mmCIF file of C-alpha atoms and ligand atoms in Angstrom:
data_model
loop_
_atom_site.group_PDB
_atom_site.id
_atom_site.type_symbol
_atom_site.label_atom_id
_atom_site.label_comp_id
_atom_site.label_asym_id
_atom_site.label_seq_id
_atom_site.Cartn_x
_atom_site.Cartn_y
_atom_site.Cartn_z
ATOM 1 C CA UNK A 284 204.949 244.243 99.564
ATOM 2 C CA UNK A 285 208.259 245.382 101.014
ATOM 3 C CA UNK A 286 210.930 242.694 101.246
ATOM 4 C CA UNK A 287 214.185 243.357 103.070
ATOM 5 C CA UNK A 288 216.709 240.939 101.607
ATOM 6 C CA UNK A 289 219.956 242.677 102.531
ATOM 7 C CA UNK A 290 220.716 241.055 105.879
ATOM 8 C CA UNK A 291 224.398 240.636 105.043
ATOM 9 C CA UNK A 292 224.669 244.447 105.061
ATOM 10 C CA UNK A 293 222.826 244.780 108.337
ATOM 11 C CA UNK A 294 219.850 243.301 110.154
ATOM 12 C CA UNK A 295 216.778 244.580 111.891
ATOM 13 C CA UNK A 296 217.261 244.556 115.660
ATOM 14 C CA UNK A 297 215.359 241.867 117.546
ATOM 15 C CA UNK A 298 212.923 242.992 120.223
ATOM 16 C CA UNK A 299 214.888 241.080 122.883
ATOM 17 C CA UNK A 300 217.985 243.081 121.969
ATOM 18 C CA UNK A 301 216.125 246.421 122.075
ATOM 19 C CA UNK A 302 214.578 245.540 125.447
ATOM 20 C CA UNK A 303 217.946 244.460 126.849
ATOM 21 C CA UNK A 304 219.504 247.826 125.977
ATOM 22 C CA UNK A 305 216.876 250.149 127.434
ATOM 23 C CA UNK A 306 217.787 249.980 131.165
ATOM 24 C CA UNK A 307 221.399 250.858 130.325
ATOM 25 C CA UNK A 308 220.423 254.227 128.847
ATOM 26 C CA UNK A 309 218.414 255.343 131.855
ATOM 27 C CA UNK A 310 218.855 253.338 135.072
ATOM 28 C CA UNK A 311 222.265 251.752 134.848
ATOM 29 C CA UNK A 312 224.153 254.597 133.195
ATOM 30 C CA UNK A 313 227.286 254.589 135.350
ATOM 31 C CA UNK A 314 230.751 254.420 133.865
ATOM 32 C CA UNK A 315 232.119 250.909 134.482
ATOM 33 C CA UNK A 316 235.458 252.504 135.429
ATOM 34 C CA UNK A 317 233.913 254.612 138.230
ATOM 35 C CA UNK A 318 234.440 253.362 141.767
ATOM 36 C CA UNK A 319 231.039 254.422 143.158
ATOM 37 C CA UNK A 320 228.063 252.100 143.235
ATOM 38 C CA UNK A 321 226.555 253.334 139.944
ATOM 39 C CA UNK A 322 229.855 252.543 138.247
ATOM 40 C CA UNK A 323 230.160 249.197 139.932
ATOM 41 C CA UNK A 324 226.671 248.192 138.884
ATOM 42 C CA UNK A 325 227.607 248.969 135.283
ATOM 43 C CA UNK A 326 230.876 247.057 135.727
ATOM 44 C CA UNK A 327 228.984 243.996 136.949
ATOM 45 C CA UNK A 328 226.693 244.093 133.920
ATOM 46 C CA UNK A 329 229.707 244.442 131.633
ATOM 47 C CA UNK A 330 231.487 241.436 133.128
ATOM 48 C CA UNK A 331 228.288 239.409 133.063
ATOM 49 C CA UNK A 332 227.924 240.231 129.352
ATOM 50 C CA UNK A 333 231.533 239.190 128.740
ATOM 51 C CA UNK A 334 230.933 235.805 130.373
ATOM 52 C CA UNK A 335 227.779 235.278 128.331
ATOM 53 C CA UNK A 336 229.494 236.124 125.025
ATOM 54 C CA UNK A 337 232.336 233.764 125.966
ATOM 55 C CA UNK A 338 229.858 230.969 126.645
ATOM 56 C CA UNK A 339 228.302 231.395 123.183
ATOM 57 C CA UNK A 340 231.723 231.040 121.520
ATOM 58 C CA UNK A 341 233.171 228.338 123.760
ATOM 59 C CA UNK A 342 235.951 230.403 125.342
ATOM 60 C CA UNK A 343 236.813 232.085 128.662
ATOM 61 C CA UNK A 344 235.425 235.513 129.626
ATOM 62 C CA UNK A 345 238.899 237.059 129.801
ATOM 63 C CA UNK A 346 239.456 236.110 126.174
ATOM 64 C CA UNK A 347 236.700 238.507 125.029
ATOM 65 C CA UNK A 348 237.448 242.180 124.227
ATOM 66 C CA UNK A 349 234.587 244.493 123.323
ATOM 67 C CA UNK A 350 235.117 246.692 120.265
ATOM 68 C CA UNK A 351 233.165 249.138 118.094
ATOM 69 C CA UNK A 352 232.370 246.387 115.603
ATOM 70 C CA UNK A 353 233.795 243.929 113.121
ATOM 71 C CA UNK A 354 236.127 246.326 111.333
ATOM 72 C CA UNK A 355 237.886 247.357 114.526
ATOM 73 C CA UNK A 356 238.215 243.746 115.702
ATOM 74 C CA UNK A 357 239.744 242.762 112.335
ATOM 75 C CA UNK A 358 242.200 245.664 112.468
ATOM 76 C CA UNK A 359 243.267 244.875 116.019
ATOM 77 C CA UNK A 360 243.681 241.141 115.462
ATOM 78 C CA UNK A 361 245.804 241.553 112.331
ATOM 79 C CA UNK A 362 247.919 244.429 113.613
ATOM 80 C CA UNK A 363 248.571 242.577 116.881
ATOM 81 C CA UNK A 364 249.746 239.415 115.140
ATOM 82 C CA UNK A 365 251.880 241.462 112.737
ATOM 83 C CA UNK A 366 253.609 243.434 115.513
ATOM 84 C CA UNK A 367 254.265 240.258 117.491
ATOM 85 C CA UNK A 368 255.549 238.479 114.388
ATOM 86 C CA UNK A 369 257.852 241.349 113.429
ATOM 87 C CA UNK A 370 259.505 241.214 116.859
ATOM 88 C CA UNK A 371 260.528 237.643 116.031
ATOM 89 C CA UNK A 372 261.556 238.488 112.460
ATOM 90 C CA UNK A 373 258.398 236.939 110.963
ATOM 91 C CA UNK A 374 256.757 239.203 108.401
ATOM 92 C CA UNK A 375 254.675 236.926 106.197
ATOM 93 C CA UNK A 376 250.867 236.814 106.394
ATOM 94 C CA UNK A 377 248.452 234.438 104.651
ATOM 95 C CA UNK A 378 244.904 235.473 103.783
ATOM 96 C CA UNK A 379 242.441 235.017 100.925
ATOM 97 C CA UNK A 380 241.573 237.055 97.848
ATOM 98 C CA UNK A 381 237.917 237.467 98.877
ATOM 99 C CA UNK A 382 238.276 238.973 102.367
ATOM 100 C CA UNK A 383 236.295 241.975 103.565
ATOM 101 C CA UNK A 384 238.041 245.318 103.074
ATOM 102 C CA UNK A 385 238.521 245.630 106.844
ATOM 103 C CA UNK A 386 241.038 242.797 106.417
ATOM 104 C CA UNK A 387 242.374 243.577 102.922
ATOM 105 C CA UNK A 388 243.034 247.261 103.616
ATOM 106 C CA UNK A 389 244.773 246.441 106.905
ATOM 107 C CA UNK A 390 246.962 243.969 105.015
ATOM 108 C CA UNK A 391 247.711 246.615 102.354
ATOM 109 C CA UNK A 392 248.892 248.949 105.083
ATOM 110 C CA UNK A 393 251.160 246.252 106.509
ATOM 111 C CA UNK A 394 252.586 245.534 103.041
ATOM 112 C CA UNK A 395 253.660 249.171 102.850
ATOM 113 C CA UNK A 396 255.457 248.579 106.144
ATOM 114 C CA UNK A 397 257.401 245.677 104.664
ATOM 115 C CA UNK A 398 255.183 242.685 105.360
ATOM 116 C CA UNK A 399 254.669 240.113 102.655
ATOM 117 C CA UNK A 400 251.077 238.979 102.087
ATOM 118 C CA UNK A 401 249.965 235.811 100.284
ATOM 119 C CA UNK A 402 246.313 235.930 99.186
ATOM 120 C CA UNK A 403 245.031 232.433 98.533
ATOM 121 C CA UNK A 404 243.223 231.830 95.268
ATOM 122 C CA UNK A 405 239.471 231.287 95.637
ATOM 123 C CA UNK A 406 238.577 230.471 92.038
ATOM 124 C CA UNK A 407 238.343 226.685 92.625
ATOM 125 C CA UNK A 408 234.873 225.994 93.956
ATOM 126 C CA UNK A 409 234.618 229.620 95.129
ATOM 127 C CA UNK A 410 236.355 228.588 98.347
ATOM 128 C CA UNK A 411 239.760 227.646 99.739
ATOM 129 C CA UNK A 412 241.044 224.363 101.145
ATOM 130 C CA UNK A 413 243.107 223.720 104.251
ATOM 131 C CA UNK A 414 245.674 222.190 101.907
ATOM 132 C CA UNK A 415 246.181 225.604 100.255
ATOM 133 C CA UNK A 416 246.875 227.080 103.688
ATOM 134 C CA UNK A 417 249.301 224.267 104.558
ATOM 135 C CA UNK A 418 251.243 224.799 101.329
ATOM 136 C CA UNK A 419 251.440 228.568 101.831
ATOM 137 C CA UNK A 420 252.823 228.458 105.382
ATOM 138 C CA UNK A 421 256.520 229.389 105.622
ATOM 139 C CA UNK A 422 258.948 229.565 108.549
ATOM 140 C CA UNK A 423 258.407 233.351 108.651
ATOM 141 C CA UNK A 424 254.580 233.223 108.590
ATOM 142 C CA UNK A 425 253.232 235.173 111.578
ATOM 143 C CA UNK A 426 249.496 234.976 110.843
ATOM 144 C CA UNK A 427 246.830 233.174 108.866
ATOM 145 C CA UNK A 428 243.661 235.271 108.579
ATOM 146 C CA UNK A 429 240.725 233.882 106.614
ATOM 147 C CA UNK A 430 237.100 234.832 106.878
ATOM 148 C CA UNK A 431 234.705 232.282 108.322
ATOM 149 C CA UNK A 432 232.061 232.942 105.685
ATOM 150 C CA UNK A 433 232.062 235.317 102.750
ATOM 151 C CA UNK A 434 229.728 238.314 102.957
ATOM 152 C CA UNK A 435 229.052 238.566 99.216
ATOM 153 C CA UNK A 436 228.844 235.007 97.935
ATOM 154 C CA UNK A 437 228.148 233.056 101.129
ATOM 155 C CA UNK A 438 230.945 230.461 100.919
ATOM 156 C CA UNK A 439 231.679 228.943 104.335
ATOM 157 C CA UNK A 440 235.364 228.151 104.692
ATOM 158 C CA UNK A 441 236.767 224.889 106.183
ATOM 159 C CA UNK A 442 237.606 226.646 109.458
ATOM 160 C CA UNK A 443 238.232 223.614 111.690
ATOM 161 C CA UNK A 444 240.614 222.134 109.101
ATOM 162 C CA UNK A 445 242.453 225.447 108.691
ATOM 163 C CA UNK A 446 242.623 225.738 112.487
ATOM 164 C CA UNK A 447 244.200 222.282 112.716
ATOM 165 C CA UNK A 448 246.780 223.137 110.029
ATOM 166 C CA UNK A 449 247.711 226.382 111.794
ATOM 167 C CA UNK A 450 247.944 224.704 115.176
ATOM 168 C CA UNK A 451 250.236 221.995 113.802
ATOM 169 C CA UNK A 452 252.454 224.679 112.235
ATOM 170 C CA UNK A 453 252.415 226.909 115.323
ATOM 171 C CA UNK A 454 250.979 229.868 113.364
ATOM 172 C CA UNK A 455 248.262 232.078 114.955
ATOM 173 C CA UNK A 456 244.912 231.815 113.173
ATOM 174 C CA UNK A 457 242.428 234.714 113.027
ATOM 175 C CA UNK A 458 239.008 234.483 111.426
ATOM 176 C CA UNK A 459 236.661 237.317 110.460
ATOM 177 C CA UNK A 460 233.483 235.545 111.566
ATOM 178 C CA UNK A 461 231.199 238.558 111.181
ATOM 179 C CA UNK A 462 228.895 236.737 108.749
ATOM 180 C CA UNK A 463 228.989 233.465 110.664
ATOM 181 C CA UNK A 464 228.386 234.316 114.324
ATOM 182 C CA UNK A 465 224.733 233.806 115.185
ATOM 183 C CA UNK A 466 224.104 232.055 111.857
ATOM 184 C CA UNK A 467 226.089 228.808 112.053
ATOM 185 C CA UNK A 468 227.660 226.728 114.860
ATOM 186 C CA UNK A 469 230.991 228.028 116.168
ATOM 187 C CA UNK A 470 233.241 226.665 118.893
ATOM 188 C CA UNK A 471 236.572 228.478 118.974
ATOM 189 C CA UNK A 472 238.386 225.860 121.060
ATOM 190 C CA UNK A 473 237.155 222.822 119.132
ATOM 191 C CA UNK A 474 238.005 224.588 115.851
ATOM 192 C CA UNK A 475 241.457 225.783 117.003
ATOM 193 C CA UNK A 476 240.659 229.431 116.345
ATOM 194 C CA UNK A 477 243.117 231.807 118.060
ATOM 195 C CA UNK A 478 241.342 235.088 117.252
ATOM 196 C CA UNK A 479 237.828 235.793 115.991
ATOM 197 C CA UNK A 480 235.987 238.999 115.035
ATOM 198 C CA UNK A 481 232.239 239.459 115.401
ATOM 199 C CA UNK A 482 229.763 242.299 114.957
ATOM 200 C CA UNK A 483 226.361 242.663 116.651
ATOM 201 C CA UNK A 484 224.475 244.309 113.789
ATOM 202 C CA UNK A 485 224.862 241.229 111.591
ATOM 203 C CA UNK A 486 222.806 239.083 113.995
ATOM 204 C CA UNK A 487 219.939 241.424 114.973
ATOM 205 C CA UNK A 488 221.950 243.379 117.537
ATOM 206 C CA UNK A 489 222.816 247.083 117.523
ATOM 207 C CA UNK A 490 225.272 248.790 115.159
ATOM 208 C CA UNK A 491 228.623 250.055 116.363
ATOM 209 C CA UNK A 492 229.461 247.233 118.747
ATOM 210 C CA UNK A 493 231.330 243.975 118.348
ATOM 211 C CA UNK A 494 233.967 241.829 119.968
ATOM 212 C CA UNK A 495 237.352 240.267 119.437
ATOM 213 C CA UNK A 496 238.060 236.862 120.920
ATOM 214 C CA UNK A 497 241.793 236.474 121.521
ATOM 215 C CA UNK A 498 243.138 233.223 122.938
ATOM 216 C CA UNK A 499 244.818 233.591 126.318
ATOM 217 C CA UNK A 500 248.581 233.932 125.891
ATOM 218 C CA UNK A 501 248.453 235.604 122.480
ATOM 219 C CA UNK A 502 249.619 239.209 122.778
ATOM 220 C CA UNK A 503 247.213 241.974 121.812
ATOM 221 C CA UNK A 504 248.282 245.464 120.703
ATOM 222 C CA UNK A 505 246.011 248.491 121.257
ATOM 223 C CA UNK A 506 244.748 250.229 118.176
ATOM 224 C CA UNK A 507 242.966 252.802 120.357
ATOM 225 C CA UNK A 508 245.028 254.377 123.130
ATOM 226 C CA UNK A 509 243.847 256.351 126.090
ATOM 227 C CA UNK A 510 242.605 254.292 129.009
ATOM 228 C CA UNK A 511 242.812 251.025 130.886
ATOM 229 C CA UNK A 512 239.482 249.622 129.722
ATOM 230 C CA UNK A 513 239.342 246.042 128.398
ATOM 231 C CA UNK A 514 242.382 245.131 130.493
ATOM 232 C CA UNK A 515 244.392 247.882 128.857
ATOM 233 C CA UNK A 516 243.860 246.583 125.318
ATOM 234 C CA UNK A 517 241.093 248.879 124.081
ATOM 235 C CA UNK A 518 240.695 252.376 125.469
ATOM 236 C CA UNK A 519 237.372 254.180 125.600
ATOM 237 C CA UNK A 520 234.320 254.057 127.850
ATOM 238 C CA UNK A 521 232.519 250.825 127.086
ATOM 239 C CA UNK A 522 229.324 251.050 125.012
ATOM 240 C CA UNK A 523 227.329 249.286 127.721
ATOM 241 C CA UNK A 524 223.849 249.604 126.140
ATOM 242 C CA UNK A 525 225.296 248.273 122.872
ATOM 243 C CA UNK A 526 227.102 245.435 124.621
ATOM 244 C CA UNK A 527 223.938 244.415 126.500
ATOM 245 C CA UNK A 528 221.955 244.472 123.252
ATOM 246 C CA UNK A 529 224.654 242.442 121.512
ATOM 247 C CA UNK A 530 224.739 239.713 124.147
ATOM 248 C CA UNK A 531 220.938 239.445 124.182
ATOM 249 C CA UNK A 532 220.878 239.120 120.374
ATOM 250 C CA UNK A 533 223.699 236.585 120.425
ATOM 251 C CA UNK A 534 222.092 234.372 123.064
ATOM 252 C CA UNK A 535 218.797 234.548 121.205
ATOM 253 C CA UNK A 536 220.514 233.558 117.944
ATOM 254 C CA UNK A 537 222.441 230.701 119.546
ATOM 255 C CA UNK A 538 219.336 229.396 121.365
ATOM 256 C CA UNK A 539 217.387 229.181 118.091
ATOM 257 C CA UNK A 540 220.290 228.341 115.801
ATOM 258 C CA UNK A 541 219.158 224.956 114.502
ATOM 259 C CA UNK A 542 215.567 225.980 113.799
ATOM 260 C CA UNK A 543 216.627 229.285 112.186
ATOM 261 C CA UNK A 544 219.235 227.550 110.036
ATOM 262 C CA UNK A 545 216.683 225.020 108.816
ATOM 263 C CA UNK A 546 214.058 227.671 108.044
ATOM 264 C CA UNK A 547 216.407 230.127 106.327
ATOM 265 C CA UNK A 548 218.171 227.378 104.364
ATOM 266 C CA UNK A 549 214.820 226.213 102.974
ATOM 267 C CA UNK A 550 214.004 229.780 101.825
ATOM 268 C CA UNK A 551 217.487 230.129 100.327
ATOM 269 C CA UNK A 552 217.214 226.883 98.410
ATOM 270 C CA UNK A 553 213.825 227.844 97.011
ATOM 271 C CA UNK A 554 215.290 231.128 95.772
ATOM 272 C CA UNK A 555 218.355 229.460 94.285
ATOM 273 C CA UNK A 556 216.247 226.864 92.491
ATOM 274 C CA UNK A 557 213.929 229.551 91.108
ATOM 275 C CA UNK A 558 216.615 231.989 89.987
ATOM 276 C CA UNK A 559 218.652 229.206 88.372
ATOM 277 C CA UNK A 560 215.815 229.022 85.813
ATOM 278 C CA UNK A 561 216.797 232.450 84.455
ATOM 279 C CA UNK A 562 218.790 231.770 81.273
ATOM 280 C CA UNK A 563 222.449 232.831 81.171
ATOM 281 C CA UNK A 564 222.737 233.158 84.924
ATOM 282 C CA UNK A 565 225.141 231.588 87.411
ATOM 283 C CA UNK A 566 225.178 231.030 91.134
ATOM 284 C CA UNK A 567 228.149 232.628 92.893
ATOM 285 C CA UNK A 568 229.748 230.967 95.893
ATOM 286 C CA UNK A 569 230.180 227.470 97.221
ATOM 287 C CA UNK A 570 226.962 225.579 96.399
ATOM 288 C CA UNK A 571 227.378 223.171 99.341
ATOM 289 C CA UNK A 572 229.280 224.902 102.114
ATOM 290 C CA UNK A 573 227.163 228.019 102.129
ATOM 291 C CA UNK A 574 225.615 230.461 104.601
ATOM 292 C CA UNK A 575 221.952 229.632 105.254
ATOM 293 C CA UNK A 576 220.775 233.070 104.092
ATOM 294 C CA UNK A 577 222.988 233.808 101.074
ATOM 295 C CA UNK A 578 221.790 233.838 97.465
ATOM 296 C CA UNK A 579 224.229 235.398 94.972
ATOM 297 C CA UNK A 580 223.813 235.361 91.211
ATOM 298 C CA UNK A 581 225.324 236.889 88.129
ATOM 299 C CA UNK A 582 222.978 237.605 85.203
ATOM 300 C CA UNK A 583 224.670 238.130 81.879
ATOM 301 C CA UNK A 584 223.871 241.251 79.835
ATOM 302 C CA UNK A 585 222.630 243.549 82.612
ATOM 303 C CA UNK A 586 223.942 246.148 85.065
ATOM 304 C CA UNK A 587 223.573 245.216 88.713
ATOM 305 C CA UNK A 588 222.943 248.834 89.706
ATOM 306 C CA UNK A 589 219.905 249.185 87.432
ATOM 307 C CA UNK A 590 218.653 245.830 88.634
ATOM 308 C CA UNK A 591 218.817 247.015 92.244
ATOM 309 C CA UNK A 592 217.002 250.273 91.548
ATOM 310 C CA UNK A 593 214.186 248.563 89.673
ATOM 311 C CA UNK A 594 213.899 245.851 92.315
ATOM 312 C CA UNK A 595 213.673 248.526 94.994
ATOM 313 C CA UNK A 596 210.780 250.110 93.082
ATOM 314 C CA UNK A 597 209.067 246.725 93.167
ATOM 315 C CA UNK A 598 209.612 246.440 96.913
ATOM 316 C CA UNK A 599 212.705 244.218 96.996
ATOM 317 C CA UNK A 600 215.713 245.594 98.840
ATOM 318 C CA UNK A 601 218.840 243.730 97.821
ATOM 319 C CA UNK A 602 222.476 244.416 97.023
ATOM 320 C CA UNK A 603 224.855 243.903 94.154
ATOM 321 C CA UNK A 604 227.726 242.883 96.356
ATOM 322 C CA UNK A 605 228.737 244.388 99.625
ATOM 323 C CA UNK A 606 227.347 247.663 100.921
ATOM 324 C CA UNK A 607 230.899 248.911 101.255
ATOM 325 C CA UNK A 608 231.655 248.781 97.529
ATOM 326 C CA UNK A 609 228.371 250.125 96.203
ATOM 327 C CA UNK A 610 228.737 253.645 94.969
ATOM 328 C CA UNK A 611 231.958 252.699 93.225
ATOM 329 C CA UNK A 612 231.913 251.609 89.595
ATOM 330 C CA UNK A 613 234.511 248.879 90.019
ATOM 331 C CA UNK A 614 233.081 245.385 90.042
ATOM 332 C CA UNK A 615 233.373 243.557 93.327
ATOM 333 C CA UNK A 616 236.844 242.171 94.125
ATOM 334 C CA UNK A 617 235.097 239.046 95.413
ATOM 335 C CA UNK A 618 233.395 238.307 92.081
ATOM 336 C CA UNK A 619 236.623 238.984 90.191
ATOM 337 C CA UNK A 620 238.491 236.707 92.629
ATOM 338 C CA UNK A 621 236.167 233.770 91.923
ATOM 339 C CA UNK A 622 236.858 234.252 88.222
ATOM 340 C CA UNK A 623 233.892 236.245 86.973
ATOM 341 C CA UNK A 624 234.965 238.536 84.127
ATOM 342 C CA UNK A 625 234.182 242.284 84.446
ATOM 343 C CA UNK A 626 231.045 242.244 82.260
ATOM 344 C CA UNK A 627 229.532 239.338 84.135
ATOM 345 C CA UNK A 628 230.582 240.629 87.567
ATOM 346 C CA UNK A 629 228.678 243.864 86.852
ATOM 347 C CA UNK A 630 225.411 241.944 86.562
ATOM 348 C CA UNK A 631 225.409 240.654 90.133
ATOM 349 C CA UNK A 632 222.643 240.360 92.683
ATOM 350 C CA UNK A 633 222.965 239.385 96.345
ATOM 351 C CA UNK A 634 219.852 238.489 98.297
ATOM 352 C CA UNK A 635 220.618 237.842 101.947
ATOM 353 C CA UNK A 636 217.845 236.419 104.091
ATOM 354 C CA UNK A 637 217.224 236.173 107.803
ATOM 355 C CA UNK A 638 214.702 234.309 109.932
ATOM 356 C CA UNK A 639 212.419 237.343 109.600
ATOM 357 C CA UNK A 640 211.867 236.644 105.910
ATOM 358 C CA UNK A 641 208.837 234.610 104.883
ATOM 359 C CA UNK A 642 207.943 232.230 102.100
ATOM 360 C CA UNK A 643 205.522 234.829 100.654
ATOM 361 C CA UNK A 644 208.450 237.238 100.398
ATOM 362 C CA UNK A 645 210.535 234.638 98.603
ATOM 363 C CA UNK A 646 207.654 234.075 96.172
ATOM 364 C CA UNK A 647 207.486 237.827 95.555
ATOM 365 C CA UNK A 648 211.235 237.931 94.827
ATOM 366 C CA UNK A 649 210.868 234.984 92.455
ATOM 367 C CA UNK A 650 208.131 236.829 90.634
ATOM 368 C CA UNK A 651 209.890 240.173 90.203
ATOM 369 C CA UNK A 652 213.563 239.272 89.651
ATOM 370 C CA UNK A 653 213.045 237.363 86.372
ATOM 371 C CA UNK A 654 210.691 240.149 85.151
ATOM 372 C CA UNK A 655 213.208 242.883 85.862
ATOM 373 C CA UNK A 656 216.086 240.879 84.392
ATOM 374 C CA UNK A 657 214.230 240.392 81.088
ATOM 375 C CA UNK A 658 213.133 244.037 81.032
ATOM 376 C CA UNK A 659 216.741 245.181 81.423
ATOM 377 C CA UNK A 660 217.996 242.685 78.858
ATOM 378 C CA UNK A 661 215.446 243.901 76.334
ATOM 379 C CA UNK A 662 216.784 247.442 76.507
ATOM 380 C CA UNK A 663 220.454 246.412 76.693
ATOM 381 C CA UNK A 664 222.697 246.798 73.609
ATOM 382 C CA UNK A 665 225.028 244.173 75.084
ATOM 383 C CA UNK A 666 222.172 241.689 75.259
ATOM 384 C CA UNK A 667 221.240 242.425 71.626
ATOM 385 C CA UNK A 668 224.830 241.711 70.589
ATOM 386 C CA UNK A 669 224.743 238.452 72.526
ATOM 387 C CA UNK A 670 221.495 237.450 70.858
ATOM 388 C CA UNK A 671 222.613 238.334 67.348
ATOM 389 C CA UNK A 672 225.905 236.523 67.841
ATOM 390 C CA UNK A 673 228.089 239.661 67.689
ATOM 391 C CA UNK A 674 229.246 238.725 71.149
ATOM 392 C CA UNK A 675 229.505 235.269 72.696
ATOM 393 C CA UNK A 676 227.761 234.294 75.903
ATOM 394 C CA UNK A 677 230.003 233.667 78.879
ATOM 395 C CA UNK A 678 227.317 232.185 81.121
HETATM 396 C C1 PLP B 199 229.986 243.689 108.040
HETATM 397 C C2 PLP B 199 231.302 242.998 107.976
HETATM 398 C C3 PLP B 199 232.450 243.552 108.578
HETATM 399 C C4 PLP B 199 232.417 244.900 109.231
HETATM 400 O O1 PLP B 199 231.738 244.904 110.456
HETATM 401 P P1 PLP B 199 231.290 246.320 111.081
HETATM 402 O O2 PLP B 199 230.754 245.963 112.423
HETATM 403 O O3 PLP B 199 230.257 246.867 110.170
HETATM 404 O O4 PLP B 199 232.518 247.144 111.179
HETATM 405 C C5 PLP B 199 233.627 242.848 108.517
HETATM 406 N N1 PLP B 199 233.698 241.654 107.912
HETATM 407 C C6 PLP B 199 232.632 241.077 107.328
HETATM 408 C C7 PLP B 199 232.779 239.745 106.680
HETATM 409 C C8 PLP B 199 231.404 241.740 107.337
HETATM 410 O O5 PLP B 199 230.358 241.169 106.734
#
């Protein structure tokens, strides 16, 4: 049995998304900026897609800008707010310690340019509160950027409450909602979100395409120069097949949101209950406010990398944290931020489910993970030291 349980890294495309893309490779291949009829047909499809994405998020079509994915949308949102803030002498940004690197690295770059960044602590309950945001806001704060849901540990942040705090303080609020869009209910207006990043390949759409929602009236700075596309805010010929696949996947996800959430949550809870039986293990992430598909554990006395390789041999494809950090020997910044010590953070496992996973697959995971964990512990010198009392258990 082959089980794909790494949907937070990327998802399989849905058939509706594949079908929606096909005509835009062959029949409707015009450049939306061309004035002839082939171009205009493409332009109409593009604007129709924009309106449909807007409808799924609860905003206006002109507030949607198509990008190459989540990373680009994050970069553009943060850089725009920073440039606008700097013009008014405001150079303080609030974020969290467990953001995706697309956000953290952009903030690092801005720090080198003289911005001051406050990263909110996430060790309490593996989440933040709106109160933490309220207390961190200063007169010179030009942006609050917090993810909607964490890609490694699944915590869902109190977005509507943070939105209300930011609105009351008059500070723009951006959220990296790449893990949330298509998986949980979002309404940008009701939640007072000013900017939001999304990426198609996290909800069964194609890779390399995403969008930035930016509330009307908030200024946007180009990060890619060269043409007047996207109302002058993002140069480059639009990826029309990708955009059409994205909107089809998004509408499909939104149409089946409640049933998918219920199904995936039930699978997740079965996995969490089963894996909690493994001795000296701990669930990572907010146990209550949690993505439907996220299961993240630390197992004491093992190496996450060996766990992944052995699981792969037994047909389970999972991750130790985020795809972006694998290949490096440093433990995940997210696990360190929630307070896991290095040794424990190294023994991490993330299983991320989608509506394509089945109960039989979950049963298979529950059979092989405990086996592989005990196998690895039996050959681990660290585990022997824990058992003989030379070292003390942390979990
Ligand atoms: C995947 C992901 C991104 C990056 O999106 P890409 O489209 O792959 O650039 C950003 N933020 C989060 C939380 C993600 O999970």
